[in-house]
Short mmCIF file of C-alpha atoms in Angstrom, two decimals:
data_model
loop_
_atom_site.label_atom_id
_atom_site.label_comp_id
_atom_site.label_asym_id
_atom_site.label_seq_id
_atom_site.Cartn_x
_atom_site.Cartn_y
_atom_site.Cartn_z
CA MET A 23 12.73 5.93 44.71
CA THR A 24 13.79 7.28 48.11
CA THR A 25 11.86 9.90 50.03
CA SER A 26 14.68 12.43 49.65
CA LEU A 27 14.77 11.94 45.88
CA ILE A 28 10.99 12.39 45.63
CA THR A 29 11.24 15.57 47.70
CA LYS A 30 14.05 16.89 45.50
CA THR A 31 12.06 16.10 42.34
CA ILE A 32 9.00 17.93 43.70
CA ARG A 33 11.12 20.97 44.53
CA ILE A 34 12.63 21.01 41.03
CA CYS A 35 9.17 20.74 39.43
CA THR A 36 7.85 23.51 41.67
CA THR A 37 10.79 25.76 40.76
CA LEU A 38 10.31 25.09 37.04
CA THR A 39 6.60 25.86 37.36
CA ILE A 40 7.36 29.21 39.04
CA ILE A 41 9.94 30.06 36.36
CA ALA A 42 7.49 29.17 33.60
CA SER A 43 4.78 31.27 35.25
CA LEU A 44 7.12 34.27 35.56
CA TYR A 45 8.17 33.84 31.92
CA ILE A 46 4.55 33.76 30.75
CA GLN A 47 3.75 36.88 32.80
CA ALA A 48 6.78 38.64 31.29
CA MET A 49 5.69 37.68 27.78
CA LEU A 50 2.15 38.89 28.41
CA ALA A 51 3.44 42.16 29.84
CA ALA A 52 5.57 42.65 26.74
CA LYS A 53 2.64 41.78 24.48
CA TYR A 54 0.04 44.01 26.11
CA LEU A 55 2.23 46.86 27.44
CA ASP A 56 2.09 48.24 30.96
CA ILE A 57 -0.92 50.56 30.85
CA PRO A 58 -2.21 52.21 34.06
CA GLU A 59 -5.79 51.16 34.74
CA ASP A 60 -7.17 54.71 34.73
CA GLU A 61 -5.16 56.17 31.84
CA PHE A 62 -7.90 55.59 29.25
CA SER A 63 -10.88 55.90 31.57
CA PRO A 64 -11.80 59.38 30.22
CA PHE A 65 -12.21 57.80 26.77
CA GLU A 66 -14.46 55.03 28.10
CA ARG A 67 -17.09 57.38 29.53
CA MET A 68 -20.69 57.15 28.44
CA ILE A 69 -23.32 59.79 27.83
CA LYS A 70 -26.98 59.19 28.62
CA LEU A 71 -29.29 59.92 25.69
CA PRO A 72 -33.00 60.60 26.26
CA GLY A 73 -34.40 58.47 23.44
CA GLY A 74 -37.72 59.12 21.76
CA TYR A 75 -39.03 59.38 18.23
CA PHE A 76 -36.77 60.35 15.33
CA LEU A 77 -36.70 60.16 11.54
CA MET A 78 -34.36 57.33 10.54
CA GLY A 79 -32.91 56.82 7.05
CA THR A 80 -33.07 59.09 4.03
CA ASP A 81 -35.10 59.67 0.88
CA ALA A 82 -32.09 61.10 -0.96
CA ASN A 83 -31.59 60.05 -4.58
CA ASP A 84 -28.12 58.74 -3.74
CA ALA A 85 -29.34 56.40 -0.98
CA TYR A 86 -27.59 53.03 -0.96
CA ASN A 87 -27.42 49.77 1.01
CA GLY A 88 -30.92 50.15 2.43
CA GLU A 89 -30.61 53.72 3.72
CA SER A 90 -34.03 54.53 2.28
CA PRO A 91 -36.82 55.17 2.85
CA SER A 92 -36.88 57.55 5.79
CA ARG A 93 -39.25 56.35 8.49
CA MET A 94 -40.32 57.40 11.96
CA MET A 95 -38.72 55.23 14.66
CA SER A 96 -38.36 55.35 18.42
CA VAL A 97 -35.71 54.26 20.91
CA LYS A 98 -35.78 53.96 24.69
CA PRO A 99 -33.32 56.01 26.77
CA PHE A 100 -29.84 54.48 26.57
CA LEU A 101 -26.16 55.18 27.08
CA MET A 102 -23.48 55.48 24.39
CA ASP A 103 -19.69 55.68 24.56
CA ARG A 104 -18.42 59.16 23.72
CA TYR A 105 -15.54 57.68 21.70
CA PRO A 106 -14.83 54.53 19.71
CA VAL A 107 -12.92 51.98 21.79
CA THR A 108 -9.21 52.79 21.67
CA VAL A 109 -6.23 50.49 21.30
CA GLY A 110 -5.31 51.35 24.89
CA SER A 111 -8.69 50.30 26.26
CA PHE A 112 -8.66 47.10 24.21
CA ILE A 113 -5.26 46.18 25.67
CA LYS A 114 -6.77 46.45 29.16
CA PHE A 115 -9.39 43.90 28.08
CA LEU A 116 -6.74 41.52 26.72
CA LYS A 117 -4.66 41.79 29.87
CA ALA A 118 -7.70 40.84 31.94
CA LYS A 119 -8.65 38.02 29.54
CA GLN A 120 -5.18 36.65 28.90
CA ARG A 121 -6.41 33.57 27.07
CA TYR A 122 -8.59 35.57 24.71
CA GLN A 123 -7.59 35.41 21.07
CA THR A 124 -9.11 37.75 18.50
CA ASP A 125 -10.50 36.28 15.31
CA ALA A 126 -7.71 37.85 13.27
CA GLU A 127 -5.15 36.14 15.49
CA GLY A 128 -6.99 32.84 15.16
CA PHE A 129 -7.28 33.05 11.37
CA LYS A 130 -3.73 34.50 11.20
CA ASN A 131 -4.90 37.11 8.67
CA ALA A 132 -7.14 40.13 8.25
CA TRP A 133 -8.24 42.65 5.61
CA VAL A 134 -6.04 45.67 4.92
CA PHE A 135 -6.37 48.61 2.51
CA VAL A 136 -3.97 47.62 -0.25
CA LYS A 137 -1.94 50.84 -0.12
CA PHE A 138 -1.16 50.20 3.56
CA ALA A 139 -0.43 46.50 3.08
CA PRO A 140 3.14 45.11 2.92
CA LYS A 141 4.89 45.69 -0.42
CA GLU A 142 4.50 42.12 -1.63
CA TYR A 143 0.71 42.60 -1.64
CA GLN A 144 0.94 45.71 -3.83
CA MET A 145 2.94 44.21 -6.71
CA GLU A 146 1.02 44.25 -9.98
CA ASN A 147 2.15 40.74 -10.84
CA ALA A 148 1.30 39.26 -7.43
CA THR A 149 -0.71 36.08 -8.08
CA SER A 150 -1.41 34.85 -4.57
CA VAL A 151 -3.10 38.02 -3.29
CA GLU A 152 -6.72 37.55 -2.19
CA PHE A 153 -8.99 40.57 -2.60
CA HIS A 154 -12.17 41.05 -0.60
CA PRO A 155 -15.25 40.01 -2.62
CA LEU A 156 -17.09 43.25 -1.76
CA ASP A 157 -14.14 45.66 -1.84
CA GLU A 158 -11.40 45.36 -4.45
CA TYR A 159 -9.09 47.65 -2.49
CA PHE A 160 -8.82 45.36 0.53
CA VAL A 161 -6.41 42.42 0.55
CA LYS A 162 -6.11 39.55 3.01
CA VAL A 163 -2.80 40.09 4.79
CA LYS A 164 -1.10 37.31 6.69
CA GLY A 165 -0.23 38.28 10.26
CA ALA A 166 -2.43 41.39 10.43
CA TYR A 167 -4.24 41.79 13.76
CA TRP A 168 -4.98 44.51 16.34
CA ARG A 169 -1.31 45.02 17.24
CA LYS A 170 -0.18 45.07 13.58
CA PRO A 171 -3.29 46.51 11.89
CA GLU A 172 -1.54 46.95 8.53
CA GLY A 173 0.29 43.63 8.79
CA THR A 174 3.68 45.30 9.17
CA PRO A 175 5.65 45.89 12.40
CA THR A 176 4.53 49.07 14.16
CA ASN A 177 5.11 50.69 17.53
CA ILE A 178 1.66 50.16 18.96
CA SER A 179 2.63 52.12 22.10
CA GLU A 180 2.53 55.25 19.93
CA ARG A 181 -0.95 54.41 18.62
CA LEU A 182 -2.87 53.80 21.83
CA MET A 183 -5.29 56.66 21.14
CA GLU A 184 -6.31 55.31 17.76
CA PRO A 185 -9.54 53.31 17.52
CA VAL A 186 -8.76 49.63 17.82
CA THR A 187 -9.14 47.89 14.46
CA GLN A 188 -8.79 44.36 13.10
CA VAL A 189 -11.48 43.28 15.56
CA SER A 190 -14.42 41.18 14.44
CA TRP A 191 -18.03 41.54 15.51
CA TYR A 192 -17.41 38.70 17.98
CA ASP A 193 -14.35 40.51 19.39
CA ALA A 194 -16.34 43.72 19.79
CA ARG A 195 -19.13 41.86 21.54
CA ALA A 196 -16.64 40.16 23.89
CA TYR A 197 -15.09 43.49 24.88
CA CYS A 198 -18.51 45.05 25.50
CA ALA A 199 -19.52 42.11 27.71
CA TRP A 200 -16.30 42.47 29.72
CA VAL A 201 -17.10 46.11 30.55
CA ARG A 202 -20.75 45.17 31.24
CA LYS A 203 -21.98 46.93 28.16
CA ARG A 204 -23.14 45.84 24.70
CA LEU A 205 -22.97 46.88 21.09
CA PRO A 206 -25.54 49.54 20.17
CA SER A 207 -28.30 48.63 17.78
CA GLU A 208 -28.28 50.27 14.37
CA MET A 209 -31.28 52.35 15.40
CA GLU A 210 -29.53 53.55 18.56
CA TRP A 211 -26.39 54.35 16.61
CA GLU A 212 -28.22 56.59 14.13
CA TYR A 213 -30.26 58.28 16.87
CA ALA A 214 -27.01 59.10 18.68
CA ALA A 215 -25.26 60.26 15.50
CA ARG A 216 -28.05 62.67 14.61
CA GLY A 217 -27.55 64.59 17.84
CA ASN A 218 -31.19 65.67 18.03
CA ILE A 219 -30.94 67.38 14.62
CA PRO A 220 -33.76 65.97 12.46
CA ASP A 221 -33.27 65.01 8.82
CA LYS A 222 -29.69 66.23 8.46
CA ARG A 223 -26.84 64.69 6.51
CA PHE A 224 -24.06 65.02 9.10
CA PRO A 225 -23.96 64.86 12.92
CA TRP A 226 -23.42 68.62 13.13
CA GLY A 227 -25.99 69.67 10.50
CA GLY A 228 -26.83 69.79 6.81
CA ARG A 229 -23.57 71.08 5.34
CA PHE A 230 -20.17 69.47 5.38
CA GLN A 231 -17.59 71.16 7.61
CA LYS A 232 -13.86 70.74 7.14
CA ASN A 233 -11.71 69.53 10.01
CA ARG A 234 -14.59 67.72 11.70
CA SER A 235 -13.79 64.18 10.52
CA ASN A 236 -11.07 61.93 9.10
CA LEU A 237 -12.10 61.31 5.48
CA TRP A 238 -10.37 60.81 2.14
CA GLN A 239 -9.40 63.92 0.15
CA GLY A 240 -7.96 63.91 -3.35
CA GLN A 241 -7.54 61.18 -5.95
CA PHE A 242 -8.16 57.60 -4.89
CA PRO A 243 -6.31 55.41 -4.12
CA ASN A 244 -2.94 57.16 -4.56
CA GLY A 245 -3.58 60.85 -4.01
CA ASN A 246 -4.80 61.59 -0.48
CA THR A 247 -3.97 65.28 0.04
CA ARG A 248 -4.29 64.96 3.85
CA GLU A 249 -6.20 68.23 4.13
CA ASP A 250 -7.59 67.03 7.47
CA GLY A 251 -4.07 66.24 8.68
CA TRP A 252 -4.33 62.46 8.52
CA TYR A 253 -3.52 59.64 6.12
CA GLY A 254 -5.03 56.50 7.56
CA LEU A 255 -6.18 56.14 11.14
CA ALA A 256 -6.32 59.16 13.47
CA PRO A 257 -6.62 59.36 17.27
CA VAL A 258 -10.23 59.29 18.45
CA ASN A 259 -9.87 62.82 19.84
CA ALA A 260 -8.14 64.30 16.77
CA PHE A 261 -11.27 66.39 16.05
CA ARG A 262 -13.77 68.07 18.30
CA ALA A 263 -17.08 66.44 19.18
CA GLN A 264 -19.23 65.98 16.10
CA ASN A 265 -22.63 66.78 17.57
CA ASP A 266 -24.48 68.41 20.44
CA TYR A 267 -24.53 65.13 22.35
CA GLY A 268 -20.76 65.42 22.69
CA LEU A 269 -19.99 62.27 20.67
CA TYR A 270 -16.72 61.91 18.76
CA ASP A 271 -15.69 60.18 15.55
CA LEU A 272 -19.19 59.17 14.46
CA ILE A 273 -18.45 59.58 10.77
CA GLY A 274 -14.99 59.03 9.34
CA ASN A 275 -11.92 57.30 10.77
CA VAL A 276 -13.51 53.84 11.21
CA TRP A 277 -16.76 52.10 10.45
CA GLU A 278 -18.39 50.80 13.64
CA TRP A 279 -19.96 47.43 14.37
CA THR A 280 -23.57 47.40 15.56
CA ALA A 281 -25.68 44.66 17.13
CA SER A 282 -28.10 44.65 14.17
CA GLN A 283 -28.13 42.08 11.40
CA TYR A 284 -27.89 43.48 7.90
CA ARG A 285 -31.15 43.38 5.97
CA THR A 286 -32.56 45.47 3.15
CA LYS A 287 -35.85 45.48 1.31
CA ASN A 288 -34.22 43.61 -1.57
CA THR A 289 -31.42 41.76 0.19
CA PRO A 290 -29.16 40.08 -2.42
CA LYS A 291 -29.05 36.30 -2.32
CA ARG A 292 -25.36 36.27 -1.28
CA PHE A 293 -26.32 38.09 1.93
CA ARG A 294 -29.21 35.76 2.67
CA LEU A 295 -26.87 32.75 2.53
CA LYS A 296 -24.49 34.16 5.15
CA GLU A 297 -24.92 36.14 8.35
CA HIS A 298 -23.96 39.81 8.08
CA TYR A 299 -24.05 42.66 10.59
CA VAL A 300 -24.46 46.38 9.99
CA LEU A 301 -21.49 48.74 9.99
CA ARG A 302 -22.18 52.44 10.46
CA GLY A 303 -20.31 55.72 10.15
CA GLY A 304 -17.84 55.54 7.25
CA SER A 305 -14.06 55.48 7.50
CA TYR A 306 -10.91 57.35 6.46
CA LEU A 307 -11.39 55.83 2.99
CA ASP A 308 -14.82 57.41 2.41
CA THR A 309 -15.89 60.91 1.39
CA TYR A 310 -18.60 63.35 2.38
CA ASN A 311 -20.11 63.39 -1.12
CA GLY A 312 -19.55 59.83 -2.33
CA ARG A 313 -17.08 60.89 -5.03
CA VAL A 314 -14.73 58.27 -3.61
CA ASN A 315 -16.06 55.04 -2.11
CA LEU A 316 -19.13 55.42 0.13
CA ILE A 317 -20.81 58.53 1.53
CA ALA A 318 -19.89 59.19 5.15
CA ARG A 319 -23.12 60.48 6.68
CA VAL A 320 -25.43 59.65 9.57
CA THR A 321 -27.46 57.20 7.47
CA GLY A 322 -24.51 55.44 5.81
CA ARG A 323 -24.41 51.68 6.30
CA LYS A 324 -22.85 48.56 4.84
CA PRO A 325 -22.60 44.83 5.67
CA ALA A 326 -19.79 42.65 6.98
CA GLU A 327 -19.59 39.06 8.13
CA PRO A 328 -19.21 38.78 11.92
CA HIS A 329 -15.89 36.89 11.82
CA GLU A 330 -14.22 39.41 9.49
CA SER A 331 -11.64 41.96 10.69
CA PHE A 332 -10.72 45.13 8.81
CA HIS A 333 -8.13 47.90 9.07
CA ASN A 334 -10.91 50.51 8.92
CA VAL A 335 -13.51 48.95 11.26
CA GLY A 336 -13.81 49.49 15.01
CA PHE A 337 -16.68 49.85 17.47
CA ARG A 338 -18.09 51.67 20.48
CA CYS A 339 -20.34 50.40 23.26
CA GLY A 340 -23.92 51.13 24.22
CA LEU A 341 -26.06 50.19 27.21
CA SER A 342 -29.70 50.32 28.22
CA GLU A 343 -30.77 52.70 30.97
CA GLU A 344 -32.02 49.78 33.07
CA LEU A 345 -28.69 47.91 33.00
CA ALA A 346 -26.79 51.12 33.62
CA ARG A 347 -28.68 51.50 36.88
CA GLN A 348 -28.26 47.82 37.74
CA PHE A 349 -24.49 47.86 37.14
CA ASN A 350 -24.07 51.40 38.53
CA VAL A 351 -22.31 52.48 35.34
CA GLN A 352 -20.81 55.96 35.64
CA HIS A 353 -22.01 58.28 32.91
CA GLU A 354 -22.70 61.89 32.07
CA GLU A 355 -26.07 63.57 31.57
CA LEU A 356 -26.85 65.93 28.71
#
């Protein structure tokens, strides 16, 4: 092979490499959208909480999933995100970590509320539909992931203010690490949700208030009356802050992953055989009184396996006071 031919071959290979690189960048831009870096910064802000002693849990007769008994606990000062992580913020993470693949993308499926799933999953005679072992209203939908949370095509650019869903515990942890934060512990989550109001059912106090949270109203699963204005996921700022700490969306909309493993006094054998983590807060499928599904209140909790992804589960980040100082994390004081 002559020198000129070798040189020509190298030039062709170089050109093809550049074209391939530009194509990949174009595909990634199309996949993750062109989001200005600071557009979602206001929804990534943290608030510093003082910590201290508080009464965790409940002695209510309707306690479930290890909510009881109430007990005195203490937490050190820490920081908590004001809002659940949004779709827009999660896209920023994926653009920075272009090789990252969520668990739902890897498994090529995720769990979706059956009424939001594609029509073929709702047919009464469907034989290949797999229902979740702990929730008969969730089906495993092929192709569901953060960009298609219901498994059907959607304009995600119009849903950037919704909490990101179809993210596993591992995905949530990866995002938190990228922003130099972490998932809050279950104890921190409940301390933050209580908003310095001891022994109350909701973040704002003892009585339920309308238009404070995205919960189910009406007959389930076909008769949501949408009294709160939403059917399914709502933007994280659809309602005003839920407590005096200025935190949003603590109960309702989506359950939130925590860093704590799920344990109860009498943990069933099926949970001892597999690793589970605690979800807190309740979602758009729950109610304030437990008439439908679970009770959305500051003590509400349930388990999920860390690799699972759901249409009604998201997360927010926490951070210790020490690491906040070390990383110079911007935050607000009470």
